[in-house]
Amino acid sequence: MSQLDELYREVILDHYRNPRRRGTLSGNHLHAEGNNPSCGDEFALDLVVENGVITDAAMQGQGCSISQASGSMMMDAIVGRSVDEVEDLMRKFKVMMTIEDGDDPLDPDRPGSVLGDLEALQGVRKFPVRIKCADLAWATLEDALAQAGR
Ligand code: ZN
């Protein structure tokens, strides 16, 4: 395993063991649920959108480390951001997950990286069946945002 793979593995395991914003929200919020039958992953999301900004979020779910770590990283990435920024982030995440081996990899040390910890998931590309695990949280987020009329 390369040093980078090792680092990515640690980031994923950290999010899996210490998920960010796990729980539920009370009060008015959007809710969406998703699952990935090919792996048995489940993910649910509570989301508060105010004036086009995601002001609060909470996640529930169970499944493999990739699916749950992806959700935890997504929580870190979206709260406090505008819906426009988050939609841009979603696009960048999808691009990252569909880069073919042999394409230029993303450089995690480059300045201004917006994906942050999420870049640890790019190693998942090597295992196409697991891409659905990494995508689950994001597909659920898309559902929640659709309820907000996006
Ligand atoms: Zn999975």
Coordinates of N, CA, C and O and ligand atoms in Angstrom, one line a residue:
M1 N 0.9 -1.2 0.0 CA 0.0 0.0 0.0 C 0.9 1.3 0.0 O 1.9 1.3 0.7
S2 N 0.6 2.2 -0.9 CA 1.4 3.4 -0.9 C 1.1 4.3 0.3 O 0.1 4.1 1.0
Q3 N 2.0 5.3 0.6 CA 1.8 6.1 1.7 C 0.5 6.9 1.6 O -0.2 7.1 2.6
L4 N 0.1 7.3 0.4 CA -1.1 8.0 0.2 C -2.3 7.2 0.5 O -3.3 7.6 1.1
D5 N -2.3 5.9 0.0 CA -3.4 5.0 0.3 C -3.5 4.8 1.8 O -4.7 4.7 2.3
E6 N -2.4 4.7 2.4 CA -2.4 4.5 3.9 C -3.1 5.7 4.6 O -3.9 5.5 5.5
L7 N -2.7 6.9 4.1 CA -3.3 8.1 4.7 C -4.8 8.1 4.4 O -5.6 8.4 5.3
Y8 N -5.2 7.8 3.2 CA -6.6 7.8 2.9 C -7.4 6.8 3.7 O -8.5 7.1 4.2
R9 N -6.8 5.7 3.9 CA -7.4 4.6 4.7 C -7.7 5.2 6.2 O -8.7 4.9 6.8
E10 N -6.7 5.9 6.7 CA -6.8 6.4 8.1 C -7.9 7.4 8.1 O -8.7 7.5 9.1
V11 N -8.0 8.3 7.1 CA -9.0 9.3 7.1 C -10.4 8.7 7.1 O -11.3 9.1 7.8
I12 N -10.6 7.7 6.2 CA -11.9 7.0 6.1 C -12.2 6.3 7.4 O -13.4 6.4 7.9
L13 N -11.3 5.6 8.0 CA -11.6 4.9 9.3 C -11.9 5.9 10.4 O -12.7 5.6 11.3
D14 N -11.2 7.0 10.4 CA -11.5 8.0 11.4 C -13.0 8.5 11.3 O -13.7 8.6 12.3
H15 N -13.4 8.8 10.1 CA -14.8 9.2 9.9 C -15.8 8.1 10.3 O -16.9 8.3 10.8
Y16 N -15.4 6.9 9.9 CA -16.3 5.7 10.2 C -16.4 5.5 11.7 O -17.5 5.3 12.2
R17 N -15.3 5.7 12.4 CA -15.4 5.4 13.9 C -15.9 6.6 14.6 O -16.5 6.4 15.7
N18 N -15.7 7.8 14.1 CA -16.2 9.0 14.8 C -17.0 9.8 13.8 O -16.6 10.9 13.4
P19 N -18.2 9.3 13.5 CA -19.0 10.0 12.5 C -19.4 11.4 13.0 O -19.8 11.6 14.1
R20 N -19.3 12.4 12.1 CA -19.6 13.8 12.4 C -21.2 14.0 12.2 O -21.8 13.5 11.3
R21 N -21.7 14.7 13.2 CA -23.1 15.1 13.1 C -24.1 13.9 13.0 O -25.0 13.9 12.2
R22 N -23.8 12.8 13.7 CA -24.7 11.7 13.7 C -25.8 12.0 14.6 O -25.6 12.5 15.7
G23 N -27.0 11.7 14.2 CA -28.2 11.9 15.1 C -29.4 12.4 14.2 O -29.4 12.2 13.0
T24 N -30.3 13.1 14.9 CA -31.5 13.6 14.2 C -31.7 15.1 14.6 O -31.1 15.5 15.6
L25 N -32.4 15.8 13.8 CA -32.7 17.2 14.1 C -34.2 17.3 14.5 O -35.0 16.6 14.0
S26 N -34.4 18.2 15.5 CA -35.8 18.5 15.8 C -36.2 19.8 15.1 O -35.3 20.4 14.5
G27 N -37.4 20.1 15.2 CA -37.8 21.3 14.5 C -38.0 21.1 13.0 O -37.9 19.9 12.5
N28 N -38.2 22.1 12.2 CA -38.5 22.0 10.8 C -37.2 21.6 10.0 O -36.2 22.3 10.1
H29 N -37.3 20.5 9.3 CA -36.2 20.2 8.5 C -36.6 19.3 7.3 O -37.7 18.7 7.4
L30 N -35.8 19.1 6.4 CA -36.0 18.2 5.3 C -35.4 16.9 5.7 O -34.5 16.8 6.5
H31 N -36.0 15.8 5.1 CA -35.5 14.5 5.5 C -35.5 13.6 4.2 O -36.4 13.6 3.4
A32 N -34.4 12.9 4.0 CA -34.4 12.0 2.9 C -33.6 10.7 3.3 O -32.8 10.7 4.2
E33 N -34.0 9.6 2.7 CA -33.4 8.3 3.0 C -33.0 7.6 1.7 O -33.6 7.8 0.7
G34 N -31.9 6.9 1.8 CA -31.4 6.1 0.7 C -30.8 4.8 1.1 O -30.5 4.6 2.3
N35 N -30.7 3.9 0.2 CA -30.0 2.6 0.5 C -29.3 2.1 -0.7 O -29.7 2.4 -1.9
N36 N -28.4 1.3 -0.5 CA -27.6 0.7 -1.5 C -27.6 -0.9 -1.4 O -26.9 -1.4 -0.6
P37 N -28.6 -1.5 -2.0 CA -28.9 -2.9 -1.8 C -27.7 -3.8 -2.1 O -27.5 -4.9 -1.5
S38 N -26.8 -3.4 -3.1 CA -25.7 -4.2 -3.4 C -24.7 -4.4 -2.3 O -24.0 -5.4 -2.3
C39 N -24.8 -3.5 -1.3 CA -23.9 -3.7 -0.2 C -24.6 -3.8 1.2 O -24.1 -4.2 2.2
G40 N -25.9 -3.4 1.2 CA -26.7 -3.3 2.4 C -26.5 -2.1 3.2 O -26.8 -2.0 4.4
D41 N -26.0 -1.0 2.5 CA -25.8 0.3 3.2 C -27.1 1.1 3.3 O -27.9 1.1 2.4
E42 N -27.3 1.7 4.4 CA -28.5 2.6 4.6 C -28.0 4.0 5.1 O -27.0 4.1 5.8
F43 N -28.7 5.0 4.6 CA -28.3 6.4 5.0 C -29.5 7.2 5.0 O -30.4 7.1 4.2
A44 N -29.6 8.1 6.0 CA -30.7 9.0 6.1 C -30.2 10.4 6.6 O -29.1 10.4 7.3
L45 N -30.8 11.4 6.2 CA -30.3 12.8 6.3 C -31.4 13.7 6.8 O -32.5 13.7 6.2
D46 N -31.1 14.5 7.8 CA -31.9 15.7 8.1 C -31.2 16.9 7.7 O -30.0 17.0 7.9
L47 N -31.9 17.9 7.2 CA -31.2 19.0 6.6 C -32.1 20.3 6.8 O -33.3 20.2 6.6
V48 N -31.4 21.3 7.2 CA -32.1 22.6 7.4 C -31.5 23.6 6.3 O -30.3 23.8 6.3
V49 N -32.4 24.1 5.4 CA -31.9 25.1 4.4 C -32.7 26.4 4.7 O -33.9 26.4 4.8
E50 N -31.9 27.4 5.0 CA -32.5 28.7 5.3 C -31.8 29.8 4.3 O -30.6 29.9 4.3
N51 N -32.7 30.5 3.6 CA -32.2 31.5 2.7 C -31.1 31.0 1.8 O -30.1 31.7 1.6
G52 N -31.3 29.7 1.3 CA -30.3 29.2 0.3 C -29.0 28.7 0.9 O -28.0 28.4 0.2
V53 N -29.0 28.6 2.3 CA -27.8 28.1 3.0 C -28.1 26.9 3.8 O -29.2 26.9 4.5
I54 N -27.3 25.9 3.8 CA -27.5 24.7 4.7 C -27.0 25.1 6.0 O -25.8 25.3 6.2
T55 N -27.9 25.3 7.0 CA -27.5 25.8 8.3 C -27.3 24.7 9.3 O -26.7 24.9 10.3
D56 N -27.9 23.5 9.0 CA -27.8 22.4 10.0 C -28.0 21.1 9.3 O -28.8 21.1 8.3
A57 N -27.4 20.0 9.8 CA -27.6 18.7 9.2 C -27.3 17.7 10.2 O -26.5 17.9 11.1
A58 N -28.0 16.5 10.0 CA -27.6 15.4 10.9 C -27.8 14.1 10.0 O -28.6 14.1 9.1
M59 N -27.1 13.1 10.3 CA -27.1 11.8 9.5 C -27.4 10.6 10.4 O -27.1 10.6 11.6
Q60 N -28.1 9.7 9.8 CA -28.3 8.4 10.5 C -27.9 7.3 9.4 O -28.0 7.6 8.2
G61 N -27.6 6.2 9.9 CA -27.3 5.1 8.8 C -26.5 4.0 9.4 O -26.0 4.0 10.5
Q62 N -26.4 3.0 8.6 CA -25.6 1.8 8.9 C -25.1 1.2 7.7 O -25.8 1.2 6.6
G63 N -23.9 0.6 7.7 CA -23.4 -0.1 6.6 C -21.9 -0.1 6.6 O -21.3 0.0 7.7
C64 N -21.3 -0.2 5.4 CA -19.9 -0.4 5.4 C -19.1 0.9 5.7 O -19.7 2.0 5.7
S65 N -17.8 0.8 5.9 CA -17.0 2.0 6.3 C -17.1 3.0 5.2 O -17.1 4.2 5.5
I66 N -17.1 2.6 3.9 CA -17.0 3.6 2.8 C -18.3 4.4 2.9 O -18.3 5.7 2.8
S67 N -19.5 3.8 3.0 CA -20.7 4.5 2.9 C -20.9 5.4 4.1 O -21.3 6.6 3.9
Q68 N -20.5 5.0 5.3 CA -20.7 5.8 6.5 C -19.7 6.9 6.5 O -20.0 8.0 7.0
A69 N -18.4 6.6 6.1 CA -17.4 7.6 6.2 C -17.7 8.7 5.1 O -17.5 9.9 5.4
S70 N -18.2 8.3 4.0 CA -18.6 9.3 2.9 C -19.7 10.2 3.5 O -19.6 11.5 3.3
G71 N -20.6 9.7 4.2 CA -21.7 10.5 4.8 C -21.1 11.5 5.8 O -21.5 12.7 5.9
S72 N -20.2 11.0 6.7 CA -19.6 11.8 7.7 C -18.8 13.0 7.1 O -18.9 14.1 7.5
M73 N -18.1 12.6 6.1 CA -17.3 13.7 5.4 C -18.2 14.7 4.7 O -17.9 15.9 4.7
M74 N -19.3 14.2 4.2 CA -20.3 15.1 3.5 C -20.8 16.1 4.5 O -21.0 17.3 4.3
M75 N -21.1 15.6 5.7 CA -21.6 16.5 6.8 C -20.7 17.7 7.0 O -21.0 18.8 7.1
D76 N -19.4 17.3 7.2 CA -18.3 18.3 7.4 C -18.3 19.3 6.3 O -18.1 20.5 6.5
A77 N -18.6 18.8 5.1 CA -18.4 19.6 3.9 C -19.5 20.5 3.6 O -19.4 21.6 2.9
I78 N -20.8 20.2 4.0 CA -21.9 21.0 3.5 C -22.5 22.0 4.5 O -23.1 23.0 4.1
V79 N -22.3 21.8 5.8 CA -23.0 22.7 6.8 C -22.2 24.0 6.7 O -21.0 24.1 6.8
G80 N -23.0 25.1 6.6 CA -22.5 26.4 6.5 C -22.3 26.9 5.1 O -21.9 28.0 4.8
R81 N -22.5 26.0 4.1 CA -22.3 26.3 2.7 C -23.6 26.6 2.1 O -24.7 26.1 2.5
S82 N -23.6 27.4 1.0 CA -24.8 27.7 0.3 C -25.2 26.5 -0.6 O -24.3 25.7 -0.9
V83 N -26.5 26.4 -0.9 CA -26.9 25.3 -1.8 C -26.2 25.3 -3.1 O -25.8 24.2 -3.6
D84 N -25.9 26.5 -3.6 CA -25.1 26.6 -4.9 C -23.8 26.0 -4.7 O -23.3 25.2 -5.6
E85 N -23.1 26.3 -3.6 CA -21.8 25.8 -3.4 C -21.8 24.3 -3.2 O -20.9 23.5 -3.7
V86 N -22.8 23.8 -2.5 CA -22.9 22.3 -2.3 C -23.2 21.6 -3.6 O -22.7 20.5 -3.8
E87 N -24.0 22.2 -4.5 CA -24.3 21.6 -5.8 C -23.0 21.5 -6.6 O -22.7 20.5 -7.3
D88 N -22.1 22.5 -6.5 CA -20.8 22.5 -7.1 C -20.0 21.4 -6.6 O -19.3 20.7 -7.3
L89 N -20.0 21.3 -5.2 CA -19.3 20.2 -4.5 C -19.7 18.8 -5.0 O -18.9 18.0 -5.2
M90 N -21.0 18.7 -5.1 CA -21.6 17.4 -5.6 C -21.0 17.1 -7.0 O -20.6 15.9 -7.2
R91 N -21.0 18.1 -7.9 CA -20.4 17.8 -9.2 C -19.0 17.4 -9.1 O -18.5 16.5 -9.8
K92 N -18.2 18.1 -8.3 CA -16.8 17.8 -8.2 C -16.5 16.4 -7.6 O -15.6 15.7 -8.1
F93 N -17.4 16.1 -6.7 CA -17.3 14.7 -6.1 C -17.5 13.7 -7.2 O -16.8 12.7 -7.3
K94 N -18.6 13.9 -7.9 CA -18.9 12.9 -9.0 C -17.8 12.8 -10.0 O -17.4 11.7 -10.5
V95 N -17.2 14.0 -10.4 CA -16.1 13.9 -11.3 C -14.9 13.1 -10.7 O -14.3 12.3 -11.4
M96 N -14.6 13.4 -9.4 CA -13.5 12.7 -8.8 C -13.7 11.2 -8.8 O -12.8 10.4 -9.1
M97 N -15.0 10.8 -8.6 CA -15.3 9.4 -8.5 C -15.3 8.7 -9.9 O -15.4 7.5 -9.9
T98 N -15.3 9.5 -10.9 CA -15.4 8.8 -12.3 C -14.1 9.0 -13.1 O -14.1 8.6 -14.2
I99 N -13.1 9.7 -12.5 CA -11.8 9.8 -13.2 C -11.3 8.3 -13.4 O -11.3 7.5 -12.4
E100 N -10.9 8.0 -14.6 CA -10.3 6.7 -14.9 C -8.9 6.6 -14.3 O -8.2 7.6 -14.3
D101 N -8.5 5.4 -14.0 CA -7.1 5.2 -13.6 C -6.3 5.6 -14.8 O -6.6 5.2 -16.0
G102 N -5.2 6.3 -14.6 CA -4.4 6.8 -15.7 C -4.6 8.3 -16.0 O -3.8 8.9 -16.5
D103 N -5.8 8.8 -15.6 CA -6.0 10.2 -15.7 C -5.2 10.9 -14.6 O -4.8 10.2 -13.7
D104 N -5.0 12.2 -14.7 CA -4.3 12.9 -13.7 C -5.0 12.7 -12.4 O -6.2 13.1 -12.3
P105 N -4.4 12.2 -11.3 CA -5.1 12.2 -10.0 C -5.2 13.6 -9.4 O -4.4 14.5 -9.8
L106 N -6.1 13.8 -8.5 CA -6.2 15.0 -7.8 C -5.0 15.1 -6.9 O -4.6 14.1 -6.3
D107 N -4.4 16.3 -6.8 CA -3.3 16.5 -5.9 C -3.8 17.0 -4.5 O -4.3 18.1 -4.4
P108 N -3.8 16.1 -3.5 CA -4.4 16.5 -2.2 C -3.7 17.7 -1.6 O -4.3 18.4 -0.7
D109 N -2.5 18.0 -2.0 CA -1.8 19.1 -1.4 C -2.0 20.4 -2.1 O -1.4 21.5 -1.7
R110 N -2.7 20.4 -3.2 CA -2.8 21.6 -4.0 C -3.6 22.7 -3.2 O -4.5 22.3 -2.4
P111 N -3.2 23.9 -3.3 CA -4.0 25.0 -2.5 C -5.4 25.1 -3.0 O -5.7 24.8 -4.2
G112 N -6.3 25.4 -2.1 CA -7.6 25.7 -2.5 C -8.5 24.4 -2.7 O -9.5 24.5 -3.4
S113 N -8.0 23.3 -2.3 CA -8.8 22.1 -2.5 C -10.1 22.2 -1.7 O -10.1 22.5 -0.6
V114 N -11.2 22.0 -2.5 CA -12.5 22.2 -1.8 C -13.0 20.9 -1.2 O -13.9 20.9 -0.4
L115 N -12.5 19.8 -1.7 CA -13.1 18.5 -1.3 C -12.6 18.0 0.1 O -13.2 17.3 0.8
G116 N -11.4 18.5 0.5 CA -10.9 18.2 1.8 C -10.8 16.7 2.0 O -10.3 15.9 1.1
D117 N -11.3 16.2 3.1 CA -11.2 14.8 3.5 C -11.9 13.9 2.4 O -11.5 12.8 2.3
L118 N -12.8 14.5 1.7 CA -13.5 13.7 0.7 C -12.6 13.1 -0.3 O -12.9 12.0 -0.9
E119 N -11.4 13.7 -0.5 CA -10.5 13.2 -1.5 C -10.0 11.8 -1.1 O -9.5 11.1 -1.9
A120 N -10.1 11.5 0.2 CA -9.7 10.2 0.6 C -10.5 9.1 -0.1 O -10.0 7.9 -0.1
L121 N -11.6 9.5 -0.6 CA -12.5 8.4 -1.2 C -12.1 8.1 -2.6 O -12.6 7.2 -3.2
Q122 N -11.2 8.9 -3.2 CA -10.8 8.6 -4.6 C -10.2 7.3 -4.8 O -10.3 6.7 -5.9
G123 N -9.6 6.7 -3.7 CA -9.1 5.3 -3.8 C -10.2 4.3 -4.1 O -9.9 3.2 -4.6
V124 N -11.4 4.7 -3.8 CA -12.5 3.8 -4.0 C -12.8 3.5 -5.5 O -13.3 2.5 -5.8
R125 N -12.4 4.4 -6.3 CA -12.6 4.3 -7.8 C -12.0 2.9 -8.3 O -12.4 2.4 -9.3
K126 N -11.0 2.5 -7.6 CA -10.3 1.2 -8.0 C -11.3 0.0 -7.8 O -11.0 -1.1 -8.3
F127 N -12.3 0.2 -7.0 CA -13.3 -0.9 -6.7 C -14.7 -0.4 -7.1 O -15.4 0.0 -6.3
P128 N -15.0 -0.6 -8.4 CA -16.2 0.0 -9.0 C -17.5 -0.4 -8.2 O -18.4 0.4 -8.0
V129 N -17.5 -1.6 -7.6 CA -18.7 -2.0 -6.9 C -18.9 -1.1 -5.6 O -20.0 -0.9 -5.1
R130 N -17.8 -0.5 -5.1 CA -17.8 0.3 -3.9 C -18.2 1.7 -4.2 O -18.4 2.5 -3.3
I131 N -18.1 2.1 -5.4 CA -18.4 3.5 -5.8 C -19.9 3.8 -5.3 O -20.2 4.9 -4.8
K132 N -20.8 2.9 -5.5 CA -22.2 3.1 -5.0 C -22.2 3.4 -3.5 O -23.1 4.1 -3.0
C133 N -21.3 2.7 -2.8 CA -21.2 3.0 -1.3 C -20.9 4.4 -1.0 O -21.5 5.1 -0.2
A134 N -19.9 4.9 -1.8 CA -19.4 6.3 -1.6 C -20.5 7.3 -2.1 O -20.6 8.4 -1.5
D135 N -21.3 6.9 -3.1 CA -22.3 7.8 -3.7 C -23.5 7.9 -2.8 O -24.3 8.9 -3.0
L136 N -23.8 6.9 -2.0 CA -25.1 6.8 -1.3 C -25.5 8.1 -0.6 O -26.6 8.7 -0.8
A137 N -24.6 8.7 0.2 CA -24.9 9.9 1.0 C -25.2 11.0 0.1 O -26.1 11.8 0.3
W138 N -24.5 11.1 -1.0 CA -24.7 12.2 -2.0 C -26.0 12.1 -2.7 O -26.6 13.1 -3.0
A139 N -26.4 10.9 -3.1 CA -27.7 10.7 -3.7 C -28.8 11.1 -2.8 O -29.8 11.7 -3.2
T140 N -28.6 10.8 -1.5 CA -29.6 11.1 -0.5 C -29.7 12.6 -0.3 O -30.8 13.2 -0.2
L141 N -28.5 13.3 -0.3 CA -28.5 14.7 -0.3 C -29.2 15.4 -1.4 O -30.0 16.3 -1.3
E142 N -29.0 14.8 -2.6 CA -29.7 15.3 -3.8 C -31.2 15.2 -3.6 O -31.9 16.1 -4.0
D143 N -31.7 14.1 -3.1 CA -33.1 13.9 -2.8 C -33.6 15.0 -1.8 O -34.7 15.6 -2.1
A144 N -32.9 15.3 -0.8 CA -33.3 16.3 0.2 C -33.3 17.6 -0.4 O -34.3 18.4 -0.2
L145 N -32.3 18.0 -1.2 CA -32.3 19.3 -1.9 C -33.4 19.4 -2.9 O -34.0 20.5 -3.1
A146 N -33.8 18.3 -3.5 CA -34.9 18.3 -4.5 C -36.2 18.8 -3.8 O -37.0 19.5 -4.3
Q147 N -36.3 18.3 -2.5 CA -37.5 18.7 -1.7 C -37.5 20.2 -1.4 O -38.5 20.8 -1.2
A148 N -36.3 20.8 -1.4 CA -36.2 22.2 -1.2 C -36.4 23.0 -2.5 O -36.3 24.2 -2.5
G149 N -36.9 22.3 -3.5 CA -37.2 22.9 -4.8 C -36.0 23.2 -5.6 O -36.0 24.0 -6.5
R150 N -34.9 22.5 -5.4 CA -33.7 22.6 -6.2 C -33.7 21.7 -7.4 O -34.3 20.6 -7.4
Ligands
ZN1 ZN -21.1 -0.3 1.2

